[in-house]
Coordinates of C-alpha atoms and ligand atoms in Angstrom, one line a residue:
X1 CA 96.6 -136.9 -149.0
X2 CA 99.7 -137.7 -147.1
X3 CA 102.6 -135.3 -148.0
X4 CA 105.0 -138.1 -149.1
X5 CA 102.4 -139.5 -151.5
X6 CA 101.6 -136.1 -152.8
X7 CA 105.3 -135.4 -153.3
X8 CA 105.5 -138.6 -155.3
X9 CA 102.6 -137.6 -157.5
X10 CA 104.0 -134.2 -158.2
X11 CA 107.4 -135.8 -158.9
X12 CA 105.6 -138.0 -161.5
X13 CA 104.5 -134.8 -163.1
X14 CA 108.1 -133.6 -163.1
X15 CA 107.2 -130.9 -160.5
X16 CA 108.6 -130.1 -157.1
X17 CA 106.3 -130.4 -154.1
X18 CA 104.7 -127.2 -152.8
X19 CA 104.4 -126.5 -149.1
X20 CA 100.8 -125.9 -147.9
X21 CA 100.1 -122.5 -146.5
X22 CA 96.5 -122.9 -145.6
X23 CA 93.4 -125.1 -145.8
X24 CA 91.3 -125.0 -148.9
X25 CA 87.7 -126.0 -149.2
X26 CA 87.9 -129.4 -150.9
X27 CA 85.6 -130.3 -153.7
X28 CA 85.5 -133.9 -152.7
X29 CA 86.6 -135.8 -149.6
X30 CA 89.6 -137.1 -151.4
X31 CA 91.0 -133.8 -152.4
X32 CA 94.6 -133.2 -151.2
X33 CA 95.4 -130.2 -149.0
X34 CA 96.9 -127.6 -151.3
X35 CA 98.5 -124.2 -151.0
X36 CA 95.9 -121.3 -150.8
X37 CA 95.7 -119.7 -154.2
X38 CA 95.5 -116.0 -153.7
X39 CA 93.8 -115.3 -157.0
X40 CA 90.0 -116.0 -157.3
X41 CA 89.0 -118.1 -160.3
X42 CA 88.4 -115.6 -163.1
X43 CA 84.8 -116.1 -164.2
X44 CA 85.0 -114.7 -167.7
X45 CA 82.9 -111.5 -167.7
X46 CA 81.2 -112.6 -170.9
X47 CA 81.6 -116.4 -170.7
X48 CA 81.7 -118.3 -173.9
X49 CA 78.3 -120.1 -173.9
X50 CA 78.3 -122.4 -176.8
X51 CA 74.9 -123.7 -177.7
X52 CA 74.4 -127.4 -177.9
X53 CA 72.6 -129.6 -180.4
X54 CA 69.9 -130.5 -178.0
X55 CA 70.9 -134.1 -177.9
X56 CA 71.6 -133.9 -174.2
X57 CA 68.0 -133.0 -173.6
X58 CA 66.6 -136.0 -175.5
X59 CA 64.4 -137.8 -173.0
X60 CA 64.7 -141.4 -172.1
X61 CA 68.2 -142.2 -173.1
X62 CA 70.0 -144.1 -170.3
X63 CA 73.6 -145.3 -170.1
X64 CA 73.1 -148.8 -171.6
X65 CA 71.0 -147.4 -174.5
X66 CA 73.6 -144.7 -175.2
X67 CA 76.4 -147.2 -175.1
X68 CA 74.6 -149.4 -177.5
X69 CA 74.0 -146.5 -179.9
X70 CA 77.6 -145.5 -179.9
X71 CA 78.7 -149.1 -180.4
X72 CA 76.5 -149.3 -183.5
X73 CA 77.3 -145.9 -184.8
X74 CA 77.9 -145.4 -188.6
X75 CA 77.4 -141.6 -188.7
X76 CA 80.9 -141.1 -190.2
X77 CA 83.5 -143.1 -192.1
X78 CA 85.6 -143.7 -189.0
X79 CA 83.3 -146.7 -188.4
X80 CA 85.1 -148.4 -191.3
X81 CA 88.5 -148.2 -189.8
X82 CA 87.9 -148.5 -186.0
X83 CA 88.6 -151.7 -184.1
X84 CA 85.8 -150.7 -181.7
X85 CA 84.2 -147.6 -180.4
X86 CA 85.6 -146.0 -177.2
X87 CA 82.6 -144.9 -175.3
X88 CA 84.1 -143.5 -172.1
X89 CA 85.0 -144.8 -168.6
X90 CA 84.6 -143.9 -165.0
X91 CA 82.2 -143.1 -162.3
X92 CA 78.7 -142.3 -163.7
X93 CA 78.2 -140.0 -160.7
X94 CA 81.5 -138.2 -161.0
X95 CA 81.9 -134.5 -160.3
X96 CA 84.6 -134.3 -162.9
X97 CA 84.3 -135.0 -166.6
X98 CA 87.6 -135.1 -168.5
X99 CA 87.3 -134.6 -172.2
X100 CA 90.1 -135.5 -174.6
X101 CA 90.3 -135.5 -178.4
X102 CA 89.9 -139.0 -179.8
X103 CA 91.1 -142.6 -179.2
X104 CA 94.6 -143.4 -180.3
X105 CA 95.9 -146.8 -181.3
X106 CA 96.0 -148.3 -177.8
X107 CA 92.5 -146.9 -176.9
X108 CA 91.1 -148.3 -180.2
X109 CA 92.6 -151.7 -179.2
X110 CA 91.4 -151.7 -175.6
X111 CA 88.1 -149.8 -176.0
X112 CA 89.0 -147.4 -173.2
X113 CA 90.1 -143.8 -173.3
X114 CA 93.5 -142.6 -172.2
X115 CA 95.2 -146.0 -171.6
X116 CA 98.4 -145.3 -173.4
X117 CA 101.4 -143.1 -172.3
X118 CA 99.3 -140.0 -172.3
X119 CA 96.7 -141.8 -170.2
X120 CA 99.4 -142.6 -167.6
X121 CA 100.3 -139.0 -167.3
X122 CA 96.6 -138.0 -167.1
X123 CA 96.3 -140.4 -164.2
X124 CA 99.3 -138.8 -162.5
X125 CA 97.8 -135.3 -163.1
X126 CA 94.5 -136.3 -161.5
X127 CA 96.3 -138.0 -158.6
X128 CA 98.2 -134.8 -158.0
X129 CA 94.9 -133.0 -157.2
X130 CA 93.7 -135.9 -155.1
X131 CA 91.5 -137.7 -157.7
X132 CA 91.7 -141.3 -158.6
X133 CA 91.0 -142.2 -162.2
X134 CA 88.0 -144.2 -161.0
X135 CA 86.5 -141.1 -159.3
X136 CA 86.2 -139.1 -162.5
X137 CA 84.6 -139.8 -165.9
X138 CA 86.8 -139.7 -169.0
X139 CA 85.5 -139.4 -172.6
X140 CA 86.6 -137.9 -175.9
X141 CA 85.2 -135.7 -178.5
X142 CA 85.4 -138.6 -181.0
X143 CA 84.4 -142.2 -180.1
X144 CA 86.4 -143.7 -182.9
X145 CA 90.1 -143.4 -183.7
X146 CA 91.0 -141.3 -186.7
X147 CA 93.4 -143.3 -188.9
X148 CA 97.0 -142.4 -188.2
X149 CA 95.9 -140.3 -185.2
X150 CA 95.2 -137.4 -187.5
X151 CA 93.1 -134.5 -186.1
X152 CA 89.3 -135.0 -186.2
X153 CA 87.6 -133.3 -189.0
X154 CA 84.9 -130.7 -188.3
X155 CA 82.3 -133.1 -189.7
X156 CA 83.4 -136.0 -187.6
X157 CA 83.3 -133.8 -184.5
X158 CA 79.8 -132.5 -185.3
X159 CA 78.5 -136.0 -185.9
X160 CA 80.0 -137.3 -182.6
X161 CA 79.4 -134.4 -180.3
X162 CA 75.7 -135.3 -179.6
X163 CA 76.9 -138.5 -177.9
X164 CA 79.1 -136.5 -175.6
X165 CA 76.2 -134.1 -174.9
X166 CA 74.1 -137.1 -173.9
X167 CA 76.9 -138.4 -171.6
X168 CA 77.0 -134.9 -170.0
X169 CA 73.3 -134.9 -169.5
X170 CA 73.4 -138.3 -167.7
X171 CA 76.5 -137.4 -165.7
X172 CA 75.6 -133.8 -164.7
X173 CA 79.3 -133.1 -163.7
X174 CA 80.2 -130.2 -161.5
X175 CA 83.2 -129.4 -163.7
X176 CA 84.5 -130.3 -167.2
X177 CA 88.2 -130.3 -167.9
X178 CA 89.0 -130.1 -171.6
X179 CA 92.4 -131.4 -172.3
X180 CA 94.1 -130.1 -175.4
X181 CA 93.3 -127.7 -178.2
X182 CA 91.0 -130.0 -180.1
X183 CA 88.7 -130.8 -177.1
X184 CA 88.6 -127.2 -176.0
X185 CA 87.9 -125.7 -179.4
X186 CA 85.2 -128.2 -180.3
X187 CA 83.5 -127.9 -177.0
X188 CA 83.6 -124.1 -177.0
X189 CA 83.1 -123.7 -180.7
X190 CA 85.9 -121.4 -181.0
X191 CA 89.3 -121.1 -182.8
X192 CA 90.9 -119.2 -179.9
X193 CA 94.2 -120.7 -179.0
X194 CA 94.5 -123.0 -176.0
X195 CA 96.9 -120.5 -174.3
X196 CA 94.1 -117.9 -174.3
X197 CA 91.4 -120.3 -173.2
X198 CA 93.3 -121.4 -170.1
X199 CA 92.6 -120.0 -166.6
X200 CA 89.0 -118.9 -167.4
X201 CA 85.7 -120.5 -166.4
X202 CA 83.8 -121.2 -169.6
X203 CA 80.3 -122.7 -169.7
X204 CA 79.2 -125.6 -171.7
X205 CA 75.8 -126.3 -173.1
X206 CA 72.2 -125.8 -171.9
X207 CA 73.1 -126.6 -168.3
X208 CA 76.0 -124.2 -168.3
X209 CA 78.5 -126.7 -166.9
X210 CA 81.7 -124.9 -165.8
X211 CA 84.5 -125.8 -168.2
X212 CA 88.2 -125.4 -167.7
X213 CA 90.9 -125.8 -170.3
X214 CA 94.4 -127.3 -170.0
X215 CA 97.1 -128.9 -172.0
X216 CA 96.8 -132.4 -173.5
X217 CA 98.9 -134.9 -171.6
X218 CA 100.5 -136.0 -174.9
X219 CA 101.6 -132.4 -175.5
X220 CA 103.0 -132.4 -171.9
X221 CA 105.0 -135.5 -172.6
X222 CA 106.6 -133.6 -175.5
X223 CA 106.8 -130.3 -173.7
X224 CA 107.4 -131.0 -170.0
X225 CA 108.2 -127.4 -169.3
X226 CA 104.5 -126.6 -169.6
X227 CA 103.6 -129.1 -166.8
X228 CA 103.8 -126.3 -164.3
X229 CA 101.1 -124.4 -166.2
X230 CA 99.0 -127.6 -166.3
X231 CA 99.4 -127.9 -162.6
X232 CA 98.0 -124.4 -162.2
X233 CA 95.1 -125.3 -164.4
X234 CA 94.3 -128.4 -162.4
X235 CA 94.2 -126.4 -159.1
X236 CA 92.1 -123.8 -160.8
X237 CA 89.6 -126.4 -162.0
X238 CA 89.5 -127.8 -158.5
X239 CA 88.7 -124.4 -157.1
X240 CA 85.9 -124.1 -159.6
X241 CA 84.5 -127.5 -158.7
X242 CA 84.6 -126.6 -155.0
X243 CA 82.5 -123.5 -155.7
X244 CA 79.7 -125.3 -157.5
Ligands
LIG301 N1 94.4 -138.9 -176.5 C1 93.1 -138.5 -176.3 O1 92.8 -137.3 -176.5 N2 92.2 -139.4 -176.0 C2 92.5 -140.6 -175.7 O2 91.6 -141.4 -175.3 C3 93.8 -141.1 -175.8 C4 94.8 -140.2 -176.2

């Protein structure tokens, strides 16, 4: 990526540009040159390996079938209040899967994840590591908006997670990026705080997809001082992706 453009993206994150000190191994052709990070990605000695429901291994479900199942879903009461389901968006052959929490008001209206203010920041975060929104796949733990943007209940997450597992089985991403506490804790089946889950390589599901945790863009809009840490997480995830 040209340095001026990269500077612009980092500025959009509220961060100063860094000066490159070396040539990293890019995960994808579009990855920007970045400073060499001295520290190796810490592969957790005893990685958290949450089991999955097995839904991802169900044979014969393709994208159109899965999309239709989600659109018709009545597994929880959120079907009564949603405008529409929010399935997910992006490149079905993406290396990266970004997982958020649940649709908000704008996503419920448009039927696409991360289209509001948090989505704009997510796009900038991705661009800062050389990824266009169209290159990745973006989905949520929940496919329907919880009224008033309340947190998903455990039951709602449990009912909805099999859809995400099926998306993961179809995508077979190289890396998953869980944005925010709700996504991280539901995917990893833990109550460990987000601060303690960052900067480790976790593994998700049967296929042991590497999973990295960072802050939710909505949180970063409220707490811009943590954008620097999110930037570290994104570079960490990119290194993990490059090693797969
Ligand atoms: N926040 C999320 O976690 N997901 C969205 O799709 C939008 C906002």
